[in-house]
PDB file of C-alpha atoms in Angstrom:
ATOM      1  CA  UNK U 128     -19.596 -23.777  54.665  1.00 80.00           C
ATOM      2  CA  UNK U 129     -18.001 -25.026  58.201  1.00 75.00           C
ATOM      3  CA  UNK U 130     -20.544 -28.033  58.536  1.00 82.00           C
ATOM      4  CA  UNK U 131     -22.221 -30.814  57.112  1.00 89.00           C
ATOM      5  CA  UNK U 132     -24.359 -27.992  54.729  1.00 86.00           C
ATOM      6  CA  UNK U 133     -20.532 -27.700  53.038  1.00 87.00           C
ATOM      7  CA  UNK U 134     -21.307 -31.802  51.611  1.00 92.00           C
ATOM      8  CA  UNK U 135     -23.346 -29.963  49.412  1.00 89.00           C
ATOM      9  CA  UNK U 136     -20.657 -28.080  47.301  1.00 87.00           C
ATOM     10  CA  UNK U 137     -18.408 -30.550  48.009  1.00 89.00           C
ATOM     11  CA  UNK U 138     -20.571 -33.130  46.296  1.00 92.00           C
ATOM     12  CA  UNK U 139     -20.754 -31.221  43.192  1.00 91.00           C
ATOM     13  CA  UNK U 140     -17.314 -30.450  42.785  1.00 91.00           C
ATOM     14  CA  UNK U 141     -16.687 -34.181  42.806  1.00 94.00           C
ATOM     15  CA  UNK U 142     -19.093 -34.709  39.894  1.00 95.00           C
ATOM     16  CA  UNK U 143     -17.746 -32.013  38.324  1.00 95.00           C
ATOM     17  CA  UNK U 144     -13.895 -33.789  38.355  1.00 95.00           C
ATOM     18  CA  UNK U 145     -15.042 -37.351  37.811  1.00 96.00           C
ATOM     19  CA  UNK U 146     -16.003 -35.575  34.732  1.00 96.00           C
ATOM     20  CA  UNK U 147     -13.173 -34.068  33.915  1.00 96.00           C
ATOM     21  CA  UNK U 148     -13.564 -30.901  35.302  1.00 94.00           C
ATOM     22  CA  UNK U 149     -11.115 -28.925  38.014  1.00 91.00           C
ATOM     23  CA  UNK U 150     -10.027 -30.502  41.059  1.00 84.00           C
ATOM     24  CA  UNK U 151     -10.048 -26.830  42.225  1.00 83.00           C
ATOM     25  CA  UNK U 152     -12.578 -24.094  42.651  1.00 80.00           C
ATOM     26  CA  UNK U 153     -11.722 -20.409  43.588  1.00 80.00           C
ATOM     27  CA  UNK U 154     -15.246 -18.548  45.228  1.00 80.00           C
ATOM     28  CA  UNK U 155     -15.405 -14.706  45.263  1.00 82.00           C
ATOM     29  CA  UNK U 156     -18.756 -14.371  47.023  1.00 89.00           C
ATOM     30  CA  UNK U 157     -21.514 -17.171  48.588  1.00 92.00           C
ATOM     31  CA  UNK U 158     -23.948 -15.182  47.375  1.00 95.00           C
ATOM     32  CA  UNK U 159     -25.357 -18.248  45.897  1.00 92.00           C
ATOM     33  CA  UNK U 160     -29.203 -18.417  47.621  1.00 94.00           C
ATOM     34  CA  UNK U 161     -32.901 -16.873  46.561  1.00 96.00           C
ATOM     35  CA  UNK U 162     -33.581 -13.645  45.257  1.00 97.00           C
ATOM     36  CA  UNK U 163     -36.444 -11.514  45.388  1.00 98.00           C
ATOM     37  CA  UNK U 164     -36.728  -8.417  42.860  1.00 98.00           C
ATOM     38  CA  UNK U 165     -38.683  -4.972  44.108  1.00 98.00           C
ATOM     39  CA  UNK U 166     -41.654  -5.742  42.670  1.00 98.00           C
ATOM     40  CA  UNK U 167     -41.942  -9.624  44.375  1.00 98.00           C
ATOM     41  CA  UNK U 168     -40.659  -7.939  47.887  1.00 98.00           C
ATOM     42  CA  UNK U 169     -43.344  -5.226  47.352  1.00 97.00           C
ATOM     43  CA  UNK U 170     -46.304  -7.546  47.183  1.00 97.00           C
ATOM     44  CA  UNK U 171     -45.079  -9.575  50.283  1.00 97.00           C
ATOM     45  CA  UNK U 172     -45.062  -6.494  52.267  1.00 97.00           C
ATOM     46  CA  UNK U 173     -48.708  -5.148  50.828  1.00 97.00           C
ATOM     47  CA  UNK U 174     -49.862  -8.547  52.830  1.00 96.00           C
ATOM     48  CA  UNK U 175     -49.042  -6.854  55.985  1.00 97.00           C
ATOM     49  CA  UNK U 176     -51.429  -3.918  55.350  1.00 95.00           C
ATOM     50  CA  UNK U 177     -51.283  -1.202  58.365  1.00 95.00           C
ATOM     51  CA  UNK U 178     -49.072  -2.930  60.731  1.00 97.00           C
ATOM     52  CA  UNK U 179     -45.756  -1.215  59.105  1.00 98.00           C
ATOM     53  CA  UNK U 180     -44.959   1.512  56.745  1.00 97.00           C
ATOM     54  CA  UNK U 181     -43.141   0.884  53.779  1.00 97.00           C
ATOM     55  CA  UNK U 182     -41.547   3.466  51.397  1.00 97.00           C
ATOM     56  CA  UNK U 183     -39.815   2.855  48.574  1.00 97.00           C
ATOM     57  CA  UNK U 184     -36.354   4.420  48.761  1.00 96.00           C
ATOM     58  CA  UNK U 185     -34.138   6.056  45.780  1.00 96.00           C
ATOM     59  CA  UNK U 186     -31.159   6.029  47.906  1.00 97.00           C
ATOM     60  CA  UNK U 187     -31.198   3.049  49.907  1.00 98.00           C
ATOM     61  CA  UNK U 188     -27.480   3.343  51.064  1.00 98.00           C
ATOM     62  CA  UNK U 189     -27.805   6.509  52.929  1.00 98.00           C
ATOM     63  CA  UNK U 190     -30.859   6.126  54.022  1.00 98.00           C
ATOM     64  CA  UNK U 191     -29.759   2.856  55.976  1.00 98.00           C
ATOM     65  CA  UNK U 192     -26.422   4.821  57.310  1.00 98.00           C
ATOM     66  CA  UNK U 193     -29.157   7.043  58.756  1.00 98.00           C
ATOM     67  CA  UNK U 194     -30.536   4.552  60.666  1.00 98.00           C
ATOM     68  CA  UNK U 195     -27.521   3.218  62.145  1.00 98.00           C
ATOM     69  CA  UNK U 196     -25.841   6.561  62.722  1.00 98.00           C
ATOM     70  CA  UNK U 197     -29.682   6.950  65.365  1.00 97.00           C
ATOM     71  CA  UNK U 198     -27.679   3.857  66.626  1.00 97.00           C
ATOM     72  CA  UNK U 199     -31.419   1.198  65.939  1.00 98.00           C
ATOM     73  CA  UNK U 200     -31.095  -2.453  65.317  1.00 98.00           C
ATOM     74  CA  UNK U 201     -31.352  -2.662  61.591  1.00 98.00           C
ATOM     75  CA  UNK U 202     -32.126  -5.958  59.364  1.00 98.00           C
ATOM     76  CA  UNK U 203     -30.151  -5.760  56.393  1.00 98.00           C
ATOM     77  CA  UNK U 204     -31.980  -7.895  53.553  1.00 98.00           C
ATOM     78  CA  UNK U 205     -30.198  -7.453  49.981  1.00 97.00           C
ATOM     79  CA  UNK U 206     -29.773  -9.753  46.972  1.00 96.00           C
ATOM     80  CA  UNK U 207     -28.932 -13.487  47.028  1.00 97.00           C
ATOM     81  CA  UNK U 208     -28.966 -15.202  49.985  1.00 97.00           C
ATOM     82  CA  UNK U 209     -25.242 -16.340  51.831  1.00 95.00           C
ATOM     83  CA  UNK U 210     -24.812 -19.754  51.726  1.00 92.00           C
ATOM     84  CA  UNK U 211     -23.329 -21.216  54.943  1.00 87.00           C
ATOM     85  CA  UNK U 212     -23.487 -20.536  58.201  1.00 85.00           C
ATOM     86  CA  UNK U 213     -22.043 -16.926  58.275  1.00 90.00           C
ATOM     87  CA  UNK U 214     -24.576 -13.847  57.931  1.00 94.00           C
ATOM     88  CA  UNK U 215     -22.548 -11.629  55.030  1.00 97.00           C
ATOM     89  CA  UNK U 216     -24.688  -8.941  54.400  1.00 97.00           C
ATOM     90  CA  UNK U 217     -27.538 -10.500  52.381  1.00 98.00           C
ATOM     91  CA  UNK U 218     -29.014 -11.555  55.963  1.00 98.00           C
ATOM     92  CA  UNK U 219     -28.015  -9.788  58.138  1.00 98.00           C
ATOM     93  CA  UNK U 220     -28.123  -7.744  61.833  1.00 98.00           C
ATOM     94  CA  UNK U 221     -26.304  -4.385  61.384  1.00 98.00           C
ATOM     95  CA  UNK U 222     -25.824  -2.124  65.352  1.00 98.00           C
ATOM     96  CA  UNK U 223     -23.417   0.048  66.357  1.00 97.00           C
ATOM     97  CA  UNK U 224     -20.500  -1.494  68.164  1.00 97.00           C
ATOM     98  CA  UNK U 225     -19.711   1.379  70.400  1.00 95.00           C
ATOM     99  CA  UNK U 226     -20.088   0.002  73.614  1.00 91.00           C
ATOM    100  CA  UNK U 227     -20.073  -2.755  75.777  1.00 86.00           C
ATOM    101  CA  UNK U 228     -23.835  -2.532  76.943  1.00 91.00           C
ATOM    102  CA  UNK U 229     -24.710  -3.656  73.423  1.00 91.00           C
ATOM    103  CA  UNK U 230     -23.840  -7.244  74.115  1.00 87.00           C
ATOM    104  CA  UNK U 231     -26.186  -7.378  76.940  1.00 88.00           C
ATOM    105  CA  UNK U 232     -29.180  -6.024  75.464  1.00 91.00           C
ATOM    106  CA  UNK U 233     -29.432  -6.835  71.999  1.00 91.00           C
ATOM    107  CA  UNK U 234     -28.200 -11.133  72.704  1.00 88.00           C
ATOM    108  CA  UNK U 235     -31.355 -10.132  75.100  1.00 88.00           C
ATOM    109  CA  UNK U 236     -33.706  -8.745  72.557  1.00 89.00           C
ATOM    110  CA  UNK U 237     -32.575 -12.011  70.329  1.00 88.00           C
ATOM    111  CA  UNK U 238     -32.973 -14.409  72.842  1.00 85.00           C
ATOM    112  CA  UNK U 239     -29.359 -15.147  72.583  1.00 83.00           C
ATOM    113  CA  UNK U 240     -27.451 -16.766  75.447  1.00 71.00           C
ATOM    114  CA  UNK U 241     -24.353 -14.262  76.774  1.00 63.00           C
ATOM    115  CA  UNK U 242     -21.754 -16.604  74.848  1.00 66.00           C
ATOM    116  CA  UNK U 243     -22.700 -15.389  71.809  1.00 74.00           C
ATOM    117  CA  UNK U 244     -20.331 -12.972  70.744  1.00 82.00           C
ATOM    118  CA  UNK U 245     -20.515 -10.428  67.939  1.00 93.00           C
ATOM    119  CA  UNK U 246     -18.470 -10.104  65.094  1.00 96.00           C
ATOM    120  CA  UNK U 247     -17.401  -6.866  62.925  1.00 98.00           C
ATOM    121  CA  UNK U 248     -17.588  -6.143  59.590  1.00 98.00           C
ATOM    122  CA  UNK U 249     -14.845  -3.755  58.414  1.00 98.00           C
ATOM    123  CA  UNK U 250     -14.134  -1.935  54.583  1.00 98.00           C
ATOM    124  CA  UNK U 251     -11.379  -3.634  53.006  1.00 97.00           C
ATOM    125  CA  UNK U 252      -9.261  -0.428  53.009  1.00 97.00           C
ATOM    126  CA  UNK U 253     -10.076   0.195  57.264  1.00 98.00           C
ATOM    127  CA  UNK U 254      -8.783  -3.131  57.609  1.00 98.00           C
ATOM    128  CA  UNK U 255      -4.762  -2.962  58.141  1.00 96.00           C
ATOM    129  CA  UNK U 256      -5.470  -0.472  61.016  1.00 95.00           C
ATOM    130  CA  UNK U 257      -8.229  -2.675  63.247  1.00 98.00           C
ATOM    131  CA  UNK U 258      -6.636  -6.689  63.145  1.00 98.00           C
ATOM    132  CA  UNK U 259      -2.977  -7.542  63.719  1.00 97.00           C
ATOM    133  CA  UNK U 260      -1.775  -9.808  60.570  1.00 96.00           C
ATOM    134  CA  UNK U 261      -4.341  -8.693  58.261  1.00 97.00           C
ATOM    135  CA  UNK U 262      -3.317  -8.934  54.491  1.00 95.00           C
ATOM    136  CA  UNK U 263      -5.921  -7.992  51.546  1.00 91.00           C
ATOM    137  CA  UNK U 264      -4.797 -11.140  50.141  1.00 87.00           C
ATOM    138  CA  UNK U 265      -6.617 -13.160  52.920  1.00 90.00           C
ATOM    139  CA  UNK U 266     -10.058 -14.424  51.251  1.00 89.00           C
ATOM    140  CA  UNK U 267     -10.693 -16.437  54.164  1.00 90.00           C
ATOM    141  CA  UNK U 268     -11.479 -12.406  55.745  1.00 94.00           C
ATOM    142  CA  UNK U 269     -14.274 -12.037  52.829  1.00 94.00           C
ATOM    143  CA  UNK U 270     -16.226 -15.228  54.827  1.00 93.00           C
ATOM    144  CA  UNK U 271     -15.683 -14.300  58.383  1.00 94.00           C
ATOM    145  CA  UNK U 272     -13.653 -17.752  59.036  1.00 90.00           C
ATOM    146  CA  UNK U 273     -10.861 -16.207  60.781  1.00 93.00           C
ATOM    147  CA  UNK U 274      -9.755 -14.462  63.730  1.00 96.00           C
ATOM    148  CA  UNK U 275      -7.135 -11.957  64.619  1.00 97.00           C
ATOM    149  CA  UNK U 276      -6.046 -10.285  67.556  1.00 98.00           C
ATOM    150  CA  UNK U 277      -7.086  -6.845  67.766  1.00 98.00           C
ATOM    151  CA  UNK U 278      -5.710  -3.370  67.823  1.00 98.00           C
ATOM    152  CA  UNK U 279      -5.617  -1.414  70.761  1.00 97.00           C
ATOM    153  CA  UNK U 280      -7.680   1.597  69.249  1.00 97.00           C
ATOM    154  CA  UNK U 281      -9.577  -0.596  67.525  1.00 97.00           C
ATOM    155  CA  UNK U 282     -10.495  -2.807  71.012  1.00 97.00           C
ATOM    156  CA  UNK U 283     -10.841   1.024  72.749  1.00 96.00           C
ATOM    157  CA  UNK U 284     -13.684   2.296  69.919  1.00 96.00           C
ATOM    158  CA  UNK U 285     -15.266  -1.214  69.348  1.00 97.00           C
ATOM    159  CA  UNK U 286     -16.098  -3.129  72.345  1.00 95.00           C
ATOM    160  CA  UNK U 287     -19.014  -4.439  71.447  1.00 95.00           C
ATOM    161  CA  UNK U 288     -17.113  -7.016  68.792  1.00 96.00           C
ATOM    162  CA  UNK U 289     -13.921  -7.482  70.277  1.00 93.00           C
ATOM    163  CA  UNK U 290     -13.731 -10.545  72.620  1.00 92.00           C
ATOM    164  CA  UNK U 291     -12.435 -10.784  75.666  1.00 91.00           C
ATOM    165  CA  UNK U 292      -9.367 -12.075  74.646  1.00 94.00           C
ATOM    166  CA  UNK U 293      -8.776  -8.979  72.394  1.00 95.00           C
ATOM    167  CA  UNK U 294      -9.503 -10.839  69.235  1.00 97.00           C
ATOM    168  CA  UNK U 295     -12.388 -11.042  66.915  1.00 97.00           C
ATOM    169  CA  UNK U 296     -13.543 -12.738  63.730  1.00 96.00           C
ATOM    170  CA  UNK U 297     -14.560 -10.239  61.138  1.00 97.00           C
ATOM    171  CA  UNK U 298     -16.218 -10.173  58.130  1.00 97.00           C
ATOM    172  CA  UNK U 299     -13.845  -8.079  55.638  1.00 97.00           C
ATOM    173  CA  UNK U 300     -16.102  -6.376  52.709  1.00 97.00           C
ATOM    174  CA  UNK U 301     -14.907  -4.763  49.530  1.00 95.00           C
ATOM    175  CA  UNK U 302     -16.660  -3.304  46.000  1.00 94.00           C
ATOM    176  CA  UNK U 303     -16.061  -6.226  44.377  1.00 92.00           C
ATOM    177  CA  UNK U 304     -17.777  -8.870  46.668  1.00 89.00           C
ATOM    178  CA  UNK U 305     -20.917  -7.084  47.989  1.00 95.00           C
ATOM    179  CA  UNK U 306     -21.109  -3.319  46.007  1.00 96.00           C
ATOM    180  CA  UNK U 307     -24.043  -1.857  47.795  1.00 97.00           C
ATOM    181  CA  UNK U 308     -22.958  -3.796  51.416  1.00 98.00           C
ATOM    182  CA  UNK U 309     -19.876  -2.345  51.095  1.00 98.00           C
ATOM    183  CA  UNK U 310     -21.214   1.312  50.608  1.00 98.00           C
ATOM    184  CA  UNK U 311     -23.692   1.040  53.650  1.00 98.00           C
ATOM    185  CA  UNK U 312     -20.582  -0.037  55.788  1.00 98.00           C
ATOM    186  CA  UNK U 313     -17.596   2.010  54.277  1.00 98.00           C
ATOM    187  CA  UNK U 314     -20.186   4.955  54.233  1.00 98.00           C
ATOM    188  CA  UNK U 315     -21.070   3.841  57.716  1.00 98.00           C
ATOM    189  CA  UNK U 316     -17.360   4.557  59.209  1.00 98.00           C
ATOM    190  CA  UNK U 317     -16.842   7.482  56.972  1.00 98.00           C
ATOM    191  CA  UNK U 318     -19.826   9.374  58.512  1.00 98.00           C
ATOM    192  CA  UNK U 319     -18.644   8.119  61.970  1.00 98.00           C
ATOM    193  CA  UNK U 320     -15.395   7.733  62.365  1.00 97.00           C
ATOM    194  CA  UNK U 321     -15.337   3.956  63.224  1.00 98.00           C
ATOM    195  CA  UNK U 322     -14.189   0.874  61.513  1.00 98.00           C
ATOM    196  CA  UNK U 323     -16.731  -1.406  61.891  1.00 98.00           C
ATOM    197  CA  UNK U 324     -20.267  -2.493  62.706  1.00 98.00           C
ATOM    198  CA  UNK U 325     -21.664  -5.676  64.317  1.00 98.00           C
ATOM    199  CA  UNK U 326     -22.677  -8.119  61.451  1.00 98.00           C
ATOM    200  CA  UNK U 327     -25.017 -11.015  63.145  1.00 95.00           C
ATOM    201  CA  UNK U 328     -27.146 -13.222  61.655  1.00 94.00           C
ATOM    202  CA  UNK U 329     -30.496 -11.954  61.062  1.00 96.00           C
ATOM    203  CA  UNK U 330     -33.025 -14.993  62.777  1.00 92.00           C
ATOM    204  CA  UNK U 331     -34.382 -15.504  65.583  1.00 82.00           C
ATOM    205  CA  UNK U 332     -32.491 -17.691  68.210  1.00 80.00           C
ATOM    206  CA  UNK U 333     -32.477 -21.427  66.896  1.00 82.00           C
ATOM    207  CA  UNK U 334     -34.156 -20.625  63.759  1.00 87.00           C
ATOM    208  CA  UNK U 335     -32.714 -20.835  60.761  1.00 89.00           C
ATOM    209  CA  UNK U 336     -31.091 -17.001  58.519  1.00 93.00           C
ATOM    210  CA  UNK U 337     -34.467 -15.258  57.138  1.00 95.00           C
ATOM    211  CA  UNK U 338     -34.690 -16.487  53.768  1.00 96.00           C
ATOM    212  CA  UNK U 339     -37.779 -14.915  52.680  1.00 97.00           C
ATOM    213  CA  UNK U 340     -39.761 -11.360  52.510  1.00 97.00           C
ATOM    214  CA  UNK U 341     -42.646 -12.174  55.236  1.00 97.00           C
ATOM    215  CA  UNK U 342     -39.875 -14.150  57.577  1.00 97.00           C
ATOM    216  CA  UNK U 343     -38.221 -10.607  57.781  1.00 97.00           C
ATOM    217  CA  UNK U 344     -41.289  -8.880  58.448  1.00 97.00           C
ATOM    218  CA  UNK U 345     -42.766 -11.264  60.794  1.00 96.00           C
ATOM    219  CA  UNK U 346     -38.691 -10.507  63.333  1.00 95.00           C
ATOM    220  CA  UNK U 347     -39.753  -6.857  62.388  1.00 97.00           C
ATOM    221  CA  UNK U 348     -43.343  -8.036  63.859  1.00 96.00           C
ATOM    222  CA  UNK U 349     -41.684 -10.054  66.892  1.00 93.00           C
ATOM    223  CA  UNK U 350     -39.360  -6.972  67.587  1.00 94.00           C
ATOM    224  CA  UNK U 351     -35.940  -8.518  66.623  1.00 93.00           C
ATOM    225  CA  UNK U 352     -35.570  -5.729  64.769  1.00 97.00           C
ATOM    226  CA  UNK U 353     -35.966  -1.613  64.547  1.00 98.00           C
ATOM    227  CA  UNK U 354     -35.856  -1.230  60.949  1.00 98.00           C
ATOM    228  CA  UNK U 355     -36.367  -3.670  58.217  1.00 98.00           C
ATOM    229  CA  UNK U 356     -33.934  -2.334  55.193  1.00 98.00           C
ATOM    230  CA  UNK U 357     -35.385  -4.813  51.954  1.00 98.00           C
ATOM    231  CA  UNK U 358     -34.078  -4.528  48.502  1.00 97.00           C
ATOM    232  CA  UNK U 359     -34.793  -0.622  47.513  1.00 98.00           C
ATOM    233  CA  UNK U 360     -37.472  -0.224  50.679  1.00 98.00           C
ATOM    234  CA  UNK U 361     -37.240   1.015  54.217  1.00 98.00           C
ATOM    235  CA  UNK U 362     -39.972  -1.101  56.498  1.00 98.00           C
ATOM    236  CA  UNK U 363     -40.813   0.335  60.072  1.00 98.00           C
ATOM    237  CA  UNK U 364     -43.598  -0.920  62.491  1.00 96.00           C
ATOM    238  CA  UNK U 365     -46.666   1.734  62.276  1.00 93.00           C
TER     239      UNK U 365
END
């Protein structure tokens, strides 16, 4: 966590060595925020009656690579909750990143200022070919906390997250980390063709990541979002 929210961890970690635990602690995921199971996301949306659809999905994966492929705006709202200031996949904004236009009209439809850039999220095994300097070793990828300069192909198919320096700061996603995340997104560029997706954090300008079922609904409501993809549901305005 690149802020003050990091105290947090940091403070308990120093407990835990006054008393006599590590001085060290490795993290594979943040995943480390609320949860809500099928059956407590399913009531939240009930409250919502006949302003949206709802249907329960038995493959959630493709169905959500089906709604990217039509190339809508799709809010991506899956296990715990990312702690820190990074949207990972548990809340998050998944478009296309195939052109430039993108930029314009979805920091638009947020209510984003144009100096908010986007940022990729790419299958570990896509990686080596899209940033200059990438190694798998790089956990610091797994957070989107770093930035790398950009392939030319990669720049030529991606515009939409590549800055205008030629770099960007991606979010790198393997089975380990994020299973089902990494199946939308790997399944995503094997369907396609591309390497990545935009990843943004899925809020409302100034307000804090969605944490909860209705907060998701209610950007569906606002029109942040197409498509609302919830634990095993797919949510679209009726």
């Amino acid at each position: 966590h690149m802020g003050d929210g990091g105290l947090t961890l940091g403070s308990a970690m120093l407990a835990l060595f006054e008393m006599g635990g590590p001085a060290k602690c490795s993290l594979t995921s943040v995943y480390l925020g609320p949860k809500f199971s099928n059956a407590e996301i399913e009531k939240e949306l009930q409250k919502f009656g006949s302003k949206i659809s709802i249907k329960k999905s038995s493959d959630i994966v493709h169905n959500t690579i089906d709604l990217l492929k039509k190339k809508l705006v799709v809010g991506y709202f899956d296990g715990r909750m990312e702690f820190g200031p990074r949207a990972l996949g548990a809340r998050s904004i998944l478009v296309h990143a195939q052109d430039n236009s993108v930029n314009d009209w979805l920091n638009k439809r947020l209510n984003r200022t144009e100096f908010m850039p986007f940022a990729p999220v790419t299958p570990e095994h896509l990686a080596h070919k899209c940033y200059e300097g990438w190694l798998p070793n790089d956990r610091s990828t797994w957070f989107m906390t770093r930035t790398f300069h950009c392939t030319p192909a990669f720049i030529e198919k991606h515009p939409a997250v590549s800055h205008i320096d030629g770099t960007a700061r991606p979010q790198i996603v393997n089975k380990e980390n994020n299973a089902r995340y990494f199946e939308v997104v790997s399944g995503y560029c094997e369907e396609t063709g591309y390497e990545a997706l935009i990843n943004t954090s899925f809020n409302a300008h100034e307000e804090p990541i969605i944490c909860s079922p209705e907060q998701a609904v209610k950007n569906l409501l606002d029109g942040g979002i197409d498509a609302l993809v919830i634990g095993d549901f797919v949510v679209c305005l009726n």
